[in-house]
Each structure stands twice: as structure tokens, then as C-alpha cells.
Amino acid sequence: MNSYVGKKYHVVTYGCQMNVHESEKIRGILHSLGMEEIDNPETADVVVFNTCCIREGAEDRAYNNVMALKKVKEKNPSKVIVVCGCMPQQKNGKYDLKKRLPFVDIIIGTHNINALAQYLIELSKTKERVYDIIEKPIATMDPDYCIRDDKTNAYVNIIYGCNKFCTYCIVPYVRGREMSRTPEEIYKEVKDLVQNHGYKYITLLGQNVNSYGKDLKEKTSFSELLKNLCKIEGDFKIKFMTSHPMDFGDDLIKVMKEEHKVAKALHLPVQSGSSRILQRMNRHYDIKHYMSIIKKIKRAVPNIALSTDIIVGFPGETEKDFNQTMKLIKKVKYDQVFAFMYSKRTGTPAATFEDQVDEDIKNIRVNKLLRLQKIIQKEQLKKFIKKRFDCLIKHINGVAVGVTDGGREIYIPNYKYNNENYFTKVKVEDIRNHKLSGVIDE
Ligand code: SAH
Ligand code: SF4
Ligand code: F3S
């Protein structure tokens, strides 16, 4: 028996869905040691911070929250604190974690989280602090460990790492090169989640899902993978993120159109509306190409829910470049826009570009963009009227609600439900206080 049996743990997660899913695996590892989860990091025996370094703000938040436990650790030296994920993996990051967090017991990166149980056992025997950052994965994390929080949507990794090297981005440096899981492994996991655990949405994860399969011995493609997964029997749908516009082919558009089980939602980060900036970002596409995908997908899948990521204030971004981004969001009419101010990441090419944009200008631009998107989103609501959507039926505060693939809620006030968590068609009838309402329309 190990010394952790019966002890309590708490996991704090920062960053993307990938990290959220990795934390589900971390929870599984801690459970396998006989531990139980609790909500309070102050009273937990083991606290794990699964960190992110995509922008400076994410790092500051994680660092400050780890620091907040310093006093508790001083009072209770047997408490174990672990810092893992992208922040420790980063070379020459803002914080020298080894030096600045001497009270943290275990600091590991992204490539050895799956060995967390061994590190914890080692620590309990030797009482010696562990600092171990390795350059390549020892093995990918075993999904069998996973303890998922969400009972409707399950994350499934299909590809790890990134080969794209966008000039602003730290991810390729902290997550390593692209590494696809085999189609068989993914199929088995999805089938189990749908047929044995009742999941309604499966979200396939990768920094760039469109690269899926290119690195495998038996080459395959993302659209092939999707087609195969759609053969699994059951009432479920598949989402995926993130897609890169460069590799987004017509084969994928065809699958999204033809396969009922592929959700009618697409997150397609554009990053900027200026082709000049896109080139400096090393994105490998221009606005003409991006807009041609948008046009094709809107034609193939009417009422698709579109979302995007945008970086404002990338080095060299002029008012003219920024206005092109504003123009783009007016034209596309996304359901959702995630806008970020450019944040310098040490070790990435853009951090050394000389024409950095002032913070206050970034701030003004991001707010302008978000204000515009808010107006567009409100106007967009009108387009829902009289349209039918395949929705997942849920009960929210005693009322039946249909949730679209894009996450929009349609209230169904007169519906006498006796069941939930199934897909059916809902027709939108009315908008009141920015809320949609409708009727079942099978
Ligand atoms: N792999 C995904 C996204 C990864 S990071 C893709 O290629 O789209 C999520 C988002 O964070 C990015 O889409 C980008 O908009 C933003 N981001 C990445 N690096 C950033 C930086 N240095 N500063 C500001 N935003 C950044
Ligand atoms: Fe970062 Fe670009 Fe890779 Fe996305 S595709 S993770 S933005 S380097
Ligand atoms: Fe952050 Fe790492 Fe994801 S840097 S966005 S947690 S891959």
C-alpha cells in the first residue's frame, strides 16, 4: 500500500481543452493511488497546478495562485504541491520556477505527466524535491485513467503537439512535434464512451486536427477518421478542435455536410483579417483562401455555428491591418469570437520583431473589436427565427431547453418532458430579451 491511500487531492487547471483533458487524466492517476478529490486547495494533501503559458496573463495567474499556497505549505510541510504542464516546459520563461518556487515539491513538464504516480511515490520515500523537465514524451497518457467531469461531452485526444510554428506561439516549443494516435485506439475509446458511458458529444482534440494521420506509418486523414467514427452506433455527435485553415480541405467539408453525426459547428481561427499580418504570423494562408473556406462551408452546411480566434496588436499591425480584421468579422458574422491581445513569448520569432504595438493601443483595439462582435451577435439572433436545429434536450431550472451544436440554448416552454439527453429537432419561434424560444419539430 502506498502512503497516499485515503488522502485528499485538488487539481487546478489553466489553458486550453487539451489541458482540461490532461487534468482529467491526472485525476485518474491520483485516484489510482487511492486518493479522493476535494474542492479546497488549502486543505488538500496534494494540490496539482496544471499550467498554461500561451499568454503572460495565464502565467501570472498560475504563478500567483501557487504562491498563495506558500503560507499553508509552511504551516503544513507534509502537504504536497505539484506544478506541471506548459509553464515548466517553457525555456527562459518569465518565471524561473525551480528557483522561485522552492516550496513546490514536484515540478514536471508536459512530456512526463503520465509518470506523476511514480514521482509522488518517489517523493514520499526520499522526501526529496523533484524537478524533471524532459524534451520528448516517454509515452502518451493512457486514457484509461481518465476521470471525466462532464457527463455529456467527452474530450478525446487524436493528435498531440504542433508542427506549425506560428511566429507568436509557444505551443510547438512546449508540446513538441505532432504525434497522432492510431485510428484503432481512437475508435475503441469513442465507442466505449458512447456505448458504455452514454456520452452525447465527443470532442476530438488536437492543436491542429487537420494534420491528423500524416505522421502515422499507415497514413490516413482527419476526414477518414471522422467517417469511420460516424459508423459507431449510438445517438451521439462529434465535435473537433482546433482546425487550421491551411489544411482545411474539401474532403472535410464533404464529411461535415454528409455525416449526420458530425456536429454543425466549426471553430476556425483566422488570427487576423490582414494577409500581410498573416504572412508575418507564418500562418500559410491569406484572407482570400480563408474566405473561400468560409463560403464553401456556409454553402455546404447552412446554419453552421462558426467561431474564431483573433490576435490584436501583433507586431507591425497598423490601423489599416486592424480595420481589415474588423471588416472580416462583419463579413463572416461569427457566432463567437475569442479575441486576445498579442503577448510576447520568449523564444518565439515574433518576440524579437522590432515593431511591437503599445499595450494601450492593443487594449483600445481589442475592446473595439469585442464591441463590434457583440452588436453582430445580437443581430445574428434574428437569423435563427423559423429555422430548425438538431438539439440536445436538457432541463434547465425546470424548463426544457434545446442546445444547438454551437451551444446556443432554445427554450421550449410548453414542452412536457419526461426525459432528457437526447437529440431532436427544435424550431425557433421567438426572441425575447436575447433569448430564443421554440417548439419541438421532429
Ligand atoms: N492550435 C490552435 C490554437 C492554440 S492557442 C490554433 O492553431 O488555432 C489558442 C489561441 O491563443 C490561438 O488561436 C491564438 O489566437 C491565441 N494565441 C496564441 N499565442 C498567442 C500570443 N502569443 N498572444 C496572444 N494570443 C495568442
Ligand atoms: Fe500555435 Fe499555430 Fe500551432 Fe496553433 S497552429 S498551436 S497557433 S503554432
Ligand atoms: Fe496553454 Fe499549453 Fe494549451 S500553453 S493553451 S495549456 S497547449
Short mmCIF file of C-alpha atoms and ligand atoms in Angstrom, two decimals:
data_model
loop_
_atom_site.label_atom_id
_atom_site.label_comp_id
_atom_site.label_asym_id
_atom_site.label_seq_id
_atom_site.Cartn_x
_atom_site.Cartn_y
_atom_site.Cartn_z
CA MET A 1 0.00 0.00 0.00
CA ASN A 2 1.31 3.49 -0.81
CA SER A 3 1.24 6.39 1.63
CA TYR A 4 -1.34 8.33 -0.38
CA VAL A 5 -4.29 5.99 0.20
CA GLY A 6 -7.24 7.91 1.71
CA LYS A 7 -5.57 11.29 1.21
CA LYS A 8 -7.30 14.21 -0.50
CA TYR A 9 -6.29 15.96 -3.71
CA HIS A 10 -7.23 19.06 -5.65
CA VAL A 11 -6.35 19.88 -9.28
CA VAL A 12 -6.23 23.45 -10.64
CA THR A 13 -6.27 23.76 -14.44
CA TYR A 14 -5.31 26.65 -16.74
CA GLY A 15 -5.33 26.86 -20.52
CA CYS A 16 -6.92 25.03 -23.40
CA GLN A 17 -9.22 22.00 -23.69
CA MET A 18 -6.12 19.89 -24.10
CA ASN A 19 -5.06 20.84 -20.60
CA VAL A 20 -8.57 20.36 -19.23
CA HIS A 21 -8.48 16.83 -20.61
CA GLU A 22 -4.98 16.21 -19.28
CA SER A 23 -6.23 17.21 -15.84
CA GLU A 24 -8.93 14.53 -16.20
CA LYS A 25 -6.11 12.04 -16.69
CA ILE A 26 -4.20 13.49 -13.73
CA ARG A 27 -7.29 12.97 -11.57
CA GLY A 28 -7.38 9.38 -12.77
CA ILE A 29 -3.76 8.88 -11.77
CA LEU A 30 -4.40 10.30 -8.29
CA HIS A 31 -7.46 8.09 -7.88
CA SER A 32 -5.38 5.08 -8.84
CA LEU A 33 -3.18 5.90 -5.83
CA GLY A 34 -6.28 5.62 -3.62
CA MET A 35 -6.90 9.33 -3.19
CA GLU A 36 -10.16 11.32 -3.20
CA GLU A 37 -10.92 14.68 -4.78
CA ILE A 38 -11.93 17.72 -2.73
CA ASP A 39 -12.77 21.32 -3.65
CA ASN A 40 -10.47 23.13 -1.29
CA PRO A 41 -6.78 23.50 -2.23
CA GLU A 42 -5.96 24.72 1.30
CA THR A 43 -6.99 21.51 2.99
CA ALA A 44 -6.00 19.07 0.24
CA ASP A 45 -2.99 16.81 0.92
CA VAL A 46 -1.89 17.01 -2.71
CA VAL A 47 -2.51 20.05 -4.93
CA VAL A 48 -1.66 19.91 -8.64
CA PHE A 49 -1.39 23.06 -10.78
CA ASN A 50 -1.66 22.11 -14.45
CA THR A 51 -0.38 25.29 -16.07
CA CYS A 52 -0.53 27.24 -19.35
CA CYS A 53 1.88 29.79 -20.86
CA ILE A 54 0.05 30.83 -24.03
CA ARG A 55 -0.02 34.47 -22.83
CA GLU A 56 1.63 36.35 -19.98
CA GLY A 57 -1.69 36.68 -18.14
CA ALA A 58 -2.10 32.90 -17.96
CA GLU A 59 1.36 32.55 -16.45
CA ASP A 60 0.82 35.33 -13.92
CA ARG A 61 -2.44 33.78 -12.76
CA ALA A 62 -0.92 30.36 -12.24
CA TYR A 63 2.20 31.72 -10.54
CA ASN A 64 0.20 33.91 -8.14
CA ASN A 65 -2.11 31.06 -7.22
CA VAL A 66 0.79 28.74 -6.46
CA MET A 67 2.38 31.50 -4.37
CA ALA A 68 -0.89 31.86 -2.46
CA LEU A 69 -0.31 28.37 -1.03
CA LYS A 70 3.19 29.14 0.27
CA LYS A 71 1.99 30.05 3.79
CA VAL A 72 -0.23 26.96 4.01
CA LYS A 73 2.70 24.78 2.99
CA GLU A 74 4.93 26.41 5.66
CA LYS A 75 2.36 25.55 8.32
CA ASN A 76 1.84 22.07 6.94
CA PRO A 77 5.11 20.78 5.41
CA SER A 78 3.61 17.37 4.60
CA LYS A 79 1.28 18.96 2.04
CA VAL A 80 2.45 18.09 -1.48
CA ILE A 81 2.38 20.75 -4.21
CA VAL A 82 2.87 19.81 -7.86
CA VAL A 83 3.36 22.24 -10.76
CA CYS A 84 3.15 20.66 -14.20
CA GLY A 85 2.17 21.36 -17.81
CA CYS A 86 3.26 24.02 -20.26
CA MET A 87 4.78 26.59 -17.89
CA PRO A 88 7.63 24.44 -16.53
CA GLN A 89 8.27 23.09 -20.04
CA GLN A 90 9.00 26.60 -21.33
CA LYS A 91 12.67 27.58 -21.63
CA ASN A 92 13.61 31.02 -20.25
CA GLY A 93 10.02 31.78 -19.29
CA LYS A 94 9.08 34.82 -17.24
CA TYR A 95 9.37 32.89 -14.00
CA ASP A 96 12.35 30.71 -13.10
CA LEU A 97 10.07 28.20 -11.37
CA LYS A 98 12.82 25.99 -9.92
CA LYS A 99 14.31 28.98 -8.13
CA ARG A 100 11.19 30.98 -7.37
CA LEU A 101 9.04 28.11 -6.10
CA PRO A 102 11.37 26.31 -3.65
CA PHE A 103 8.38 25.17 -1.58
CA VAL A 104 6.89 23.24 -4.51
CA ASP A 105 7.62 19.50 -4.20
CA ILE A 106 7.30 18.32 -7.78
CA ILE A 107 7.89 20.38 -10.95
CA ILE A 108 7.46 18.48 -14.21
CA GLY A 109 6.64 19.49 -17.79
CA THR A 110 4.21 18.29 -20.44
CA HIS A 111 6.06 15.14 -21.50
CA ASN A 112 6.14 13.26 -18.20
CA ILE A 113 2.78 13.97 -16.54
CA ASN A 114 1.87 10.32 -17.08
CA ALA A 115 4.64 9.39 -14.63
CA LEU A 116 3.09 11.51 -11.85
CA ALA A 117 2.28 8.46 -9.69
CA GLN A 118 5.94 7.36 -9.73
CA TYR A 119 7.12 10.89 -8.90
CA LEU A 120 4.71 11.06 -5.95
CA ILE A 121 5.82 7.68 -4.59
CA GLU A 122 9.46 8.64 -5.01
CA LEU A 123 8.80 11.85 -3.10
CA SER A 124 7.11 10.03 -0.21
CA LYS A 125 10.14 7.72 0.11
CA THR A 126 13.08 10.08 -0.39
CA LYS A 127 11.43 13.36 0.75
CA GLU A 128 13.50 14.94 -1.96
CA ARG A 129 12.12 17.59 -4.22
CA VAL A 130 11.59 16.51 -7.84
CA TYR A 131 12.48 18.81 -10.75
CA ASP A 132 12.32 16.88 -14.01
CA ILE A 133 11.74 18.50 -17.39
CA ILE A 134 12.31 16.18 -20.33
CA GLU A 135 12.47 17.03 -24.01
CA LYS A 136 10.38 14.24 -25.55
CA PRO A 137 7.38 12.25 -24.36
CA ILE A 138 8.12 8.93 -22.66
CA ALA A 139 4.69 7.69 -23.68
CA THR A 140 1.35 9.36 -24.28
CA MET A 141 -1.10 9.45 -21.41
CA ASP A 142 -3.25 6.40 -21.02
CA PRO A 143 -6.89 7.47 -21.47
CA ASP A 144 -8.00 4.52 -19.33
CA TYR A 145 -7.04 6.61 -16.32
CA CYS A 146 -9.41 9.40 -17.24
CA ILE A 147 -11.93 10.70 -14.72
CA ARG A 148 -14.22 12.98 -16.66
CA ASP A 149 -16.22 15.71 -15.00
CA ASP A 150 -18.72 16.38 -17.77
CA LYS A 151 -21.31 13.68 -18.31
CA THR A 152 -22.48 14.91 -21.73
CA ASN A 153 -19.33 15.89 -23.58
CA ALA A 154 -16.14 13.81 -23.54
CA TYR A 155 -12.76 15.01 -24.77
CA VAL A 156 -10.67 12.56 -26.78
CA ASN A 157 -7.13 13.34 -27.91
CA ILE A 158 -6.39 12.43 -31.51
CA ILE A 159 -3.10 14.26 -32.08
CA TYR A 160 -0.55 15.75 -29.69
CA GLY A 161 1.93 18.57 -30.38
CA CYS A 162 2.18 21.05 -33.24
CA ASN A 163 4.50 21.47 -36.25
CA LYS A 164 3.15 24.78 -37.46
CA PHE A 165 5.37 27.30 -35.65
CA CYS A 166 3.16 30.37 -35.98
CA THR A 167 5.62 33.15 -35.10
CA TYR A 168 3.70 34.29 -31.99
CA CYS A 169 3.04 30.90 -30.47
CA ILE A 170 4.77 28.97 -27.69
CA VAL A 171 2.82 25.72 -28.16
CA PRO A 172 5.26 23.92 -30.54
CA TYR A 173 8.07 24.57 -28.04
CA VAL A 174 6.23 23.23 -25.01
CA ARG A 175 4.20 20.44 -26.63
CA GLY A 176 6.72 19.05 -29.11
CA ARG A 177 6.11 17.65 -32.58
CA GLU A 178 2.86 16.25 -33.97
CA MET A 179 2.09 12.73 -32.83
CA SER A 180 -1.18 11.06 -33.89
CA ARG A 181 -2.86 8.27 -32.00
CA THR A 182 -3.84 5.31 -34.16
CA PRO A 183 -7.37 5.22 -35.64
CA GLU A 184 -7.98 1.90 -33.85
CA GLU A 185 -7.14 3.32 -30.44
CA ILE A 186 -9.37 6.37 -31.01
CA TYR A 187 -12.25 4.24 -32.34
CA LYS A 188 -12.11 1.99 -29.29
CA GLU A 189 -12.16 4.93 -26.90
CA VAL A 190 -15.03 6.73 -28.66
CA LYS A 191 -17.10 3.55 -28.91
CA ASP A 192 -16.67 2.89 -25.20
CA LEU A 193 -17.62 6.48 -24.28
CA VAL A 194 -20.77 6.39 -26.42
CA GLN A 195 -21.98 2.87 -25.85
CA ASN A 196 -20.91 2.18 -22.26
CA HIS A 197 -20.98 5.66 -20.73
CA GLY A 198 -23.75 7.43 -22.65
CA TYR A 199 -21.76 10.41 -23.91
CA LYS A 200 -23.71 12.56 -26.38
CA TYR A 201 -20.86 14.68 -27.67
CA ILE A 202 -17.33 13.54 -28.35
CA THR A 203 -14.90 16.41 -28.86
CA LEU A 204 -11.77 15.33 -30.73
CA LEU A 205 -8.76 17.33 -29.60
CA GLY A 206 -5.55 18.46 -31.26
CA GLN A 207 -3.70 21.77 -31.75
CA ASN A 208 -4.33 21.16 -35.42
CA VAL A 209 -6.72 18.27 -36.03
CA ASN A 210 -6.37 18.65 -39.81
CA SER A 211 -2.81 17.30 -39.56
CA TYR A 212 -4.15 14.07 -38.12
CA GLY A 213 -2.65 10.89 -39.54
CA LYS A 214 0.17 12.44 -41.56
CA ASP A 215 2.82 11.14 -39.14
CA LEU A 216 1.41 7.60 -38.86
CA LYS A 217 3.07 4.60 -40.52
CA GLU A 218 -0.20 3.86 -42.26
CA LYS A 219 -1.08 7.36 -43.41
CA THR A 220 -4.66 8.45 -43.02
CA SER A 221 -6.55 11.74 -42.87
CA PHE A 222 -8.80 13.55 -40.45
CA SER A 223 -11.82 13.23 -42.73
CA GLU A 224 -11.22 9.45 -42.95
CA LEU A 225 -11.07 9.26 -39.18
CA LEU A 226 -14.34 11.21 -38.86
CA LYS A 227 -16.11 8.99 -41.39
CA ASN A 228 -15.03 5.90 -39.50
CA LEU A 229 -16.09 7.23 -36.12
CA CYS A 230 -19.52 8.05 -37.55
CA LYS A 231 -20.03 4.33 -38.12
CA ILE A 232 -20.17 3.76 -34.37
CA GLU A 233 -23.75 3.02 -33.43
CA GLY A 234 -25.50 5.34 -30.99
CA ASP A 235 -27.22 8.69 -30.57
CA PHE A 236 -24.17 10.97 -30.42
CA LYS A 237 -22.30 13.70 -32.29
CA ILE A 238 -18.68 14.53 -32.91
CA LYS A 239 -17.10 17.95 -32.48
CA PHE A 240 -13.45 18.77 -33.03
CA MET A 241 -10.92 21.47 -32.32
CA THR A 242 -8.80 23.14 -33.49
CA SER A 243 -8.81 23.33 -37.29
CA HIS A 244 -6.08 25.13 -39.17
CA PRO A 245 -7.30 26.93 -42.33
CA MET A 246 -4.19 25.86 -44.24
CA ASP A 247 -5.01 22.13 -44.16
CA PHE A 248 -8.78 22.50 -44.28
CA GLY A 249 -9.69 20.55 -47.42
CA ASP A 250 -12.86 19.92 -49.41
CA ASP A 251 -12.88 16.31 -48.12
CA LEU A 252 -13.58 17.64 -44.64
CA ILE A 253 -16.33 19.98 -45.86
CA LYS A 254 -17.94 16.98 -47.57
CA VAL A 255 -17.86 14.90 -44.38
CA MET A 256 -19.32 17.80 -42.37
CA LYS A 257 -22.14 18.09 -44.88
CA GLU A 258 -22.91 14.39 -45.29
CA GLU A 259 -22.40 12.89 -41.86
CA HIS A 260 -25.31 13.48 -39.57
CA LYS A 261 -23.11 12.62 -36.59
CA VAL A 262 -20.62 15.42 -37.25
CA ALA A 263 -21.78 18.47 -35.28
CA LYS A 264 -22.72 21.50 -37.30
CA ALA A 265 -20.21 23.76 -35.59
CA LEU A 266 -16.74 24.85 -36.61
CA HIS A 267 -14.00 26.71 -34.78
CA LEU A 268 -11.70 28.07 -37.47
CA PRO A 269 -9.15 30.54 -36.07
CA VAL A 270 -8.32 33.32 -38.52
CA GLN A 271 -5.98 35.29 -36.20
CA SER A 272 -6.05 38.45 -38.38
CA GLY A 273 -8.03 39.97 -41.23
CA SER A 274 -4.85 41.25 -42.88
CA SER A 275 -2.99 38.95 -45.28
CA ARG A 276 0.19 40.94 -44.64
CA ILE A 277 -0.03 40.17 -40.90
CA LEU A 278 -0.96 36.54 -41.58
CA GLN A 279 2.25 36.18 -43.52
CA ARG A 280 4.29 37.63 -40.65
CA MET A 281 2.47 35.21 -38.36
CA ASN A 282 3.59 32.33 -40.61
CA ARG A 283 0.01 31.13 -40.98
CA HIS A 284 0.45 29.83 -44.56
CA TYR A 285 -2.86 31.22 -45.89
CA ASP A 286 -4.23 34.59 -46.91
CA ILE A 287 -7.66 36.13 -46.40
CA LYS A 288 -8.77 35.13 -49.87
CA HIS A 289 -8.14 31.48 -49.06
CA TYR A 290 -9.75 31.77 -45.62
CA MET A 291 -12.87 33.39 -47.07
CA SER A 292 -13.13 30.70 -49.74
CA ILE A 293 -13.35 28.06 -46.98
CA ILE A 294 -15.98 30.11 -45.13
CA LYS A 295 -18.03 30.46 -48.29
CA LYS A 296 -17.84 26.76 -49.09
CA ILE A 297 -18.69 25.61 -45.58
CA LYS A 298 -21.65 28.01 -45.31
CA ARG A 299 -22.97 26.73 -48.59
CA ALA A 300 -22.46 23.06 -47.68
CA VAL A 301 -23.75 23.33 -44.10
CA PRO A 302 -26.38 26.07 -43.81
CA ASN A 303 -26.79 27.47 -40.27
CA ILE A 304 -23.40 26.17 -39.20
CA ALA A 305 -22.16 27.79 -35.97
CA LEU A 306 -18.84 29.47 -36.71
CA SER A 307 -16.30 30.69 -34.19
CA THR A 308 -12.77 32.02 -34.39
CA ASP A 309 -9.67 33.26 -32.54
CA ILE A 310 -8.17 36.67 -33.24
CA ILE A 311 -4.93 38.24 -32.04
CA VAL A 312 -4.91 42.05 -31.98
CA GLY A 313 -1.75 44.12 -31.81
CA PHE A 314 0.57 41.59 -33.41
CA PRO A 315 3.94 43.34 -34.11
CA GLY A 316 3.60 45.69 -37.07
CA GLU A 317 -0.23 45.73 -37.01
CA THR A 318 -1.33 49.15 -38.32
CA GLU A 319 -4.76 50.77 -38.07
CA LYS A 320 -5.31 49.63 -41.65
CA ASP A 321 -4.50 45.98 -40.77
CA PHE A 322 -6.76 46.16 -37.75
CA ASN A 323 -9.60 47.64 -39.81
CA GLN A 324 -9.29 44.67 -42.14
CA THR A 325 -9.90 42.40 -39.14
CA MET A 326 -12.97 44.48 -38.24
CA LYS A 327 -14.18 44.15 -41.82
CA LEU A 328 -13.64 40.41 -41.76
CA ILE A 329 -15.76 39.82 -38.66
CA LYS A 330 -18.54 41.97 -40.17
CA LYS A 331 -18.42 39.83 -43.27
CA VAL A 332 -18.22 36.36 -41.72
CA LYS A 333 -20.69 37.02 -38.87
CA TYR A 334 -19.29 34.52 -36.40
CA ASP A 335 -21.41 33.13 -33.61
CA GLN A 336 -18.46 33.65 -31.30
CA VAL A 337 -15.12 35.45 -31.44
CA PHE A 338 -12.28 34.87 -28.98
CA ALA A 339 -10.03 37.93 -29.18
CA PHE A 340 -6.64 38.20 -27.47
CA MET A 341 -4.09 40.97 -27.17
CA TYR A 342 -0.77 39.82 -28.57
CA SER A 343 1.53 38.69 -25.76
CA LYS A 344 5.29 38.38 -26.27
CA ARG A 345 6.53 34.82 -25.74
CA THR A 346 10.27 34.43 -25.16
CA GLY A 347 11.83 32.09 -27.69
CA THR A 348 9.27 32.73 -30.44
CA PRO A 349 10.29 34.77 -33.54
CA ALA A 350 7.65 37.50 -33.06
CA ALA A 351 9.04 38.36 -29.62
CA THR A 352 12.12 39.79 -31.38
CA PHE A 353 10.21 41.75 -34.03
CA GLU A 354 11.03 45.40 -33.59
CA ASP A 355 7.68 46.99 -34.37
CA GLN A 356 5.84 45.92 -31.21
CA VAL A 357 2.46 47.61 -30.66
CA ASP A 358 1.84 49.67 -27.48
CA GLU A 359 -0.26 47.96 -24.80
CA ASP A 360 -2.80 50.81 -24.72
CA ILE A 361 -3.36 50.56 -28.46
CA LYS A 362 -3.86 46.79 -28.16
CA ASN A 363 -6.35 47.47 -25.41
CA ILE A 364 -8.33 50.01 -27.44
CA ARG A 365 -8.37 47.68 -30.46
CA VAL A 366 -9.46 44.57 -28.59
CA ASN A 367 -12.33 46.44 -26.95
CA LYS A 368 -13.42 47.94 -30.26
CA LEU A 369 -13.44 44.50 -31.83
CA LEU A 370 -15.38 42.91 -28.98
CA ARG A 371 -17.94 45.75 -29.04
CA LEU A 372 -18.49 45.19 -32.76
CA GLN A 373 -18.82 41.43 -32.29
CA LYS A 374 -21.43 41.99 -29.57
CA ILE A 375 -23.54 44.03 -31.98
CA ILE A 376 -23.11 41.40 -34.72
CA GLN A 377 -24.08 38.61 -32.32
CA LYS A 378 -27.27 40.43 -31.32
CA GLU A 379 -28.21 40.96 -34.96
CA GLN A 380 -27.39 37.37 -35.72
CA LEU A 381 -30.08 36.15 -33.36
CA LYS A 382 -32.69 37.15 -35.95
CA LYS A 383 -31.31 34.61 -38.37
CA PHE A 384 -32.44 31.83 -36.03
CA ILE A 385 -36.16 32.61 -36.42
CA LYS A 386 -38.14 29.84 -38.16
CA LYS A 387 -35.02 27.71 -38.53
CA ARG A 388 -34.79 24.10 -37.35
CA PHE A 389 -31.82 22.82 -35.38
CA ASP A 390 -30.91 19.35 -34.23
CA CYS A 391 -30.67 19.96 -30.48
CA LEU A 392 -29.73 18.07 -27.37
CA ILE A 393 -32.68 18.30 -24.96
CA LYS A 394 -31.77 19.37 -21.42
CA HIS A 395 -33.69 20.58 -18.40
CA ILE A 396 -32.61 23.94 -17.08
CA ASN A 397 -34.41 25.22 -13.97
CA GLY A 398 -37.40 23.02 -14.71
CA VAL A 399 -37.77 24.16 -18.34
CA ALA A 400 -36.91 22.03 -21.37
CA VAL A 401 -34.12 23.58 -23.41
CA GLY A 402 -32.72 22.51 -26.77
CA VAL A 403 -28.99 23.10 -27.06
CA THR A 404 -27.63 23.52 -30.60
CA ASP A 405 -24.27 22.13 -31.75
CA GLY A 406 -22.93 25.66 -31.41
CA GLY A 407 -24.02 25.74 -27.76
CA ARG A 408 -26.97 28.10 -28.20
CA GLU A 409 -29.96 27.47 -25.93
CA ILE A 410 -33.53 27.42 -27.28
CA TYR A 411 -36.19 27.41 -24.55
CA ILE A 412 -39.18 25.14 -25.19
CA PRO A 413 -41.68 26.49 -22.65
CA ASN A 414 -44.70 24.32 -23.50
CA TYR A 415 -42.89 21.05 -23.79
CA LYS A 416 -43.95 18.35 -21.31
CA TYR A 417 -40.72 16.47 -20.96
CA ASN A 418 -40.13 13.26 -19.12
CA ASN A 419 -36.69 12.60 -20.43
CA GLU A 420 -33.52 14.47 -21.32
CA ASN A 421 -30.18 14.00 -23.07
CA TYR A 422 -31.45 13.03 -26.48
CA PHE A 423 -31.26 14.75 -29.86
CA THR A 424 -34.33 16.09 -31.60
CA LYS A 425 -35.26 18.91 -33.97
CA VAL A 426 -36.32 22.22 -32.48
CA LYS A 427 -37.81 25.09 -34.47
CA VAL A 428 -37.12 28.63 -33.26
CA GLU A 429 -40.29 30.74 -32.97
CA ASP A 430 -39.44 33.81 -30.97
CA ILE A 431 -36.70 36.00 -29.44
CA ARG A 432 -37.32 37.78 -26.18
CA ASN A 433 -34.62 39.53 -24.10
CA HIS A 434 -32.00 37.99 -26.38
CA LYS A 435 -33.31 34.53 -25.54
CA LEU A 436 -34.55 32.13 -28.19
CA SER A 437 -37.66 30.04 -27.72
CA GLY A 438 -39.26 27.42 -29.91
CA VAL A 439 -41.12 24.16 -30.29
CA ILE A 440 -40.20 20.54 -30.91
CA ASP A 441 -40.40 19.93 -34.64
CA GLU A 442 -39.49 16.33 -35.41
N1 SAH B 1 -3.83 25.41 -32.16
C1 SAH B 1 -4.81 26.39 -32.17
C2 SAH B 1 -4.83 27.36 -31.01
C3 SAH B 1 -3.80 27.33 -29.98
S1 SAH B 1 -3.69 28.60 -28.83
C4 SAH B 1 -4.72 27.12 -33.48
O1 SAH B 1 -3.78 26.99 -34.22
O2 SAH B 1 -5.60 27.89 -33.77
C5 SAH B 1 -5.27 29.38 -28.77
C6 SAH B 1 -5.25 30.79 -29.28
O3 SAH B 1 -4.42 31.61 -28.48
C7 SAH B 1 -4.70 30.98 -30.68
O4 SAH B 1 -5.61 30.66 -31.66
C8 SAH B 1 -4.32 32.43 -30.68
O5 SAH B 1 -5.40 33.24 -31.09
C9 SAH B 1 -4.01 32.72 -29.22
N2 SAH B 1 -2.58 32.94 -29.00
C10 SAH B 1 -1.56 32.09 -29.21
N3 SAH B 1 -0.38 32.66 -28.92
C11 SAH B 1 -0.66 33.94 -28.52
C12 SAH B 1 0.13 35.03 -28.11
N4 SAH B 1 1.46 34.97 -28.06
N5 SAH B 1 -0.50 36.17 -27.75
C13 SAH B 1 -1.85 36.27 -27.82
N6 SAH B 1 -2.64 35.27 -28.20
C14 SAH B 1 -2.07 34.10 -28.56
FE1 SF4 B 2 0.19 27.65 -32.05
FE2 SF4 B 2 -0.03 27.91 -34.65
FE3 SF4 B 2 0.39 25.51 -33.59
FE4 SF4 B 2 -1.96 26.69 -33.25
S1 SF4 B 2 -1.07 26.03 -35.19
S2 SF4 B 2 -0.76 25.68 -31.69
S3 SF4 B 2 -1.39 28.85 -33.08
S4 SF4 B 2 1.82 27.22 -33.58
FE1 F3S B 3 -1.79 26.81 -22.83
FE2 F3S B 3 -0.33 24.72 -23.22
FE3 F3S B 3 -2.83 24.76 -24.08
S1 F3S B 3 0.34 26.79 -23.42
S2 F3S B 3 -3.20 26.90 -24.48
S3 F3S B 3 -2.18 24.83 -21.99
S4 F3S B 3 -1.10 23.77 -25.04
#
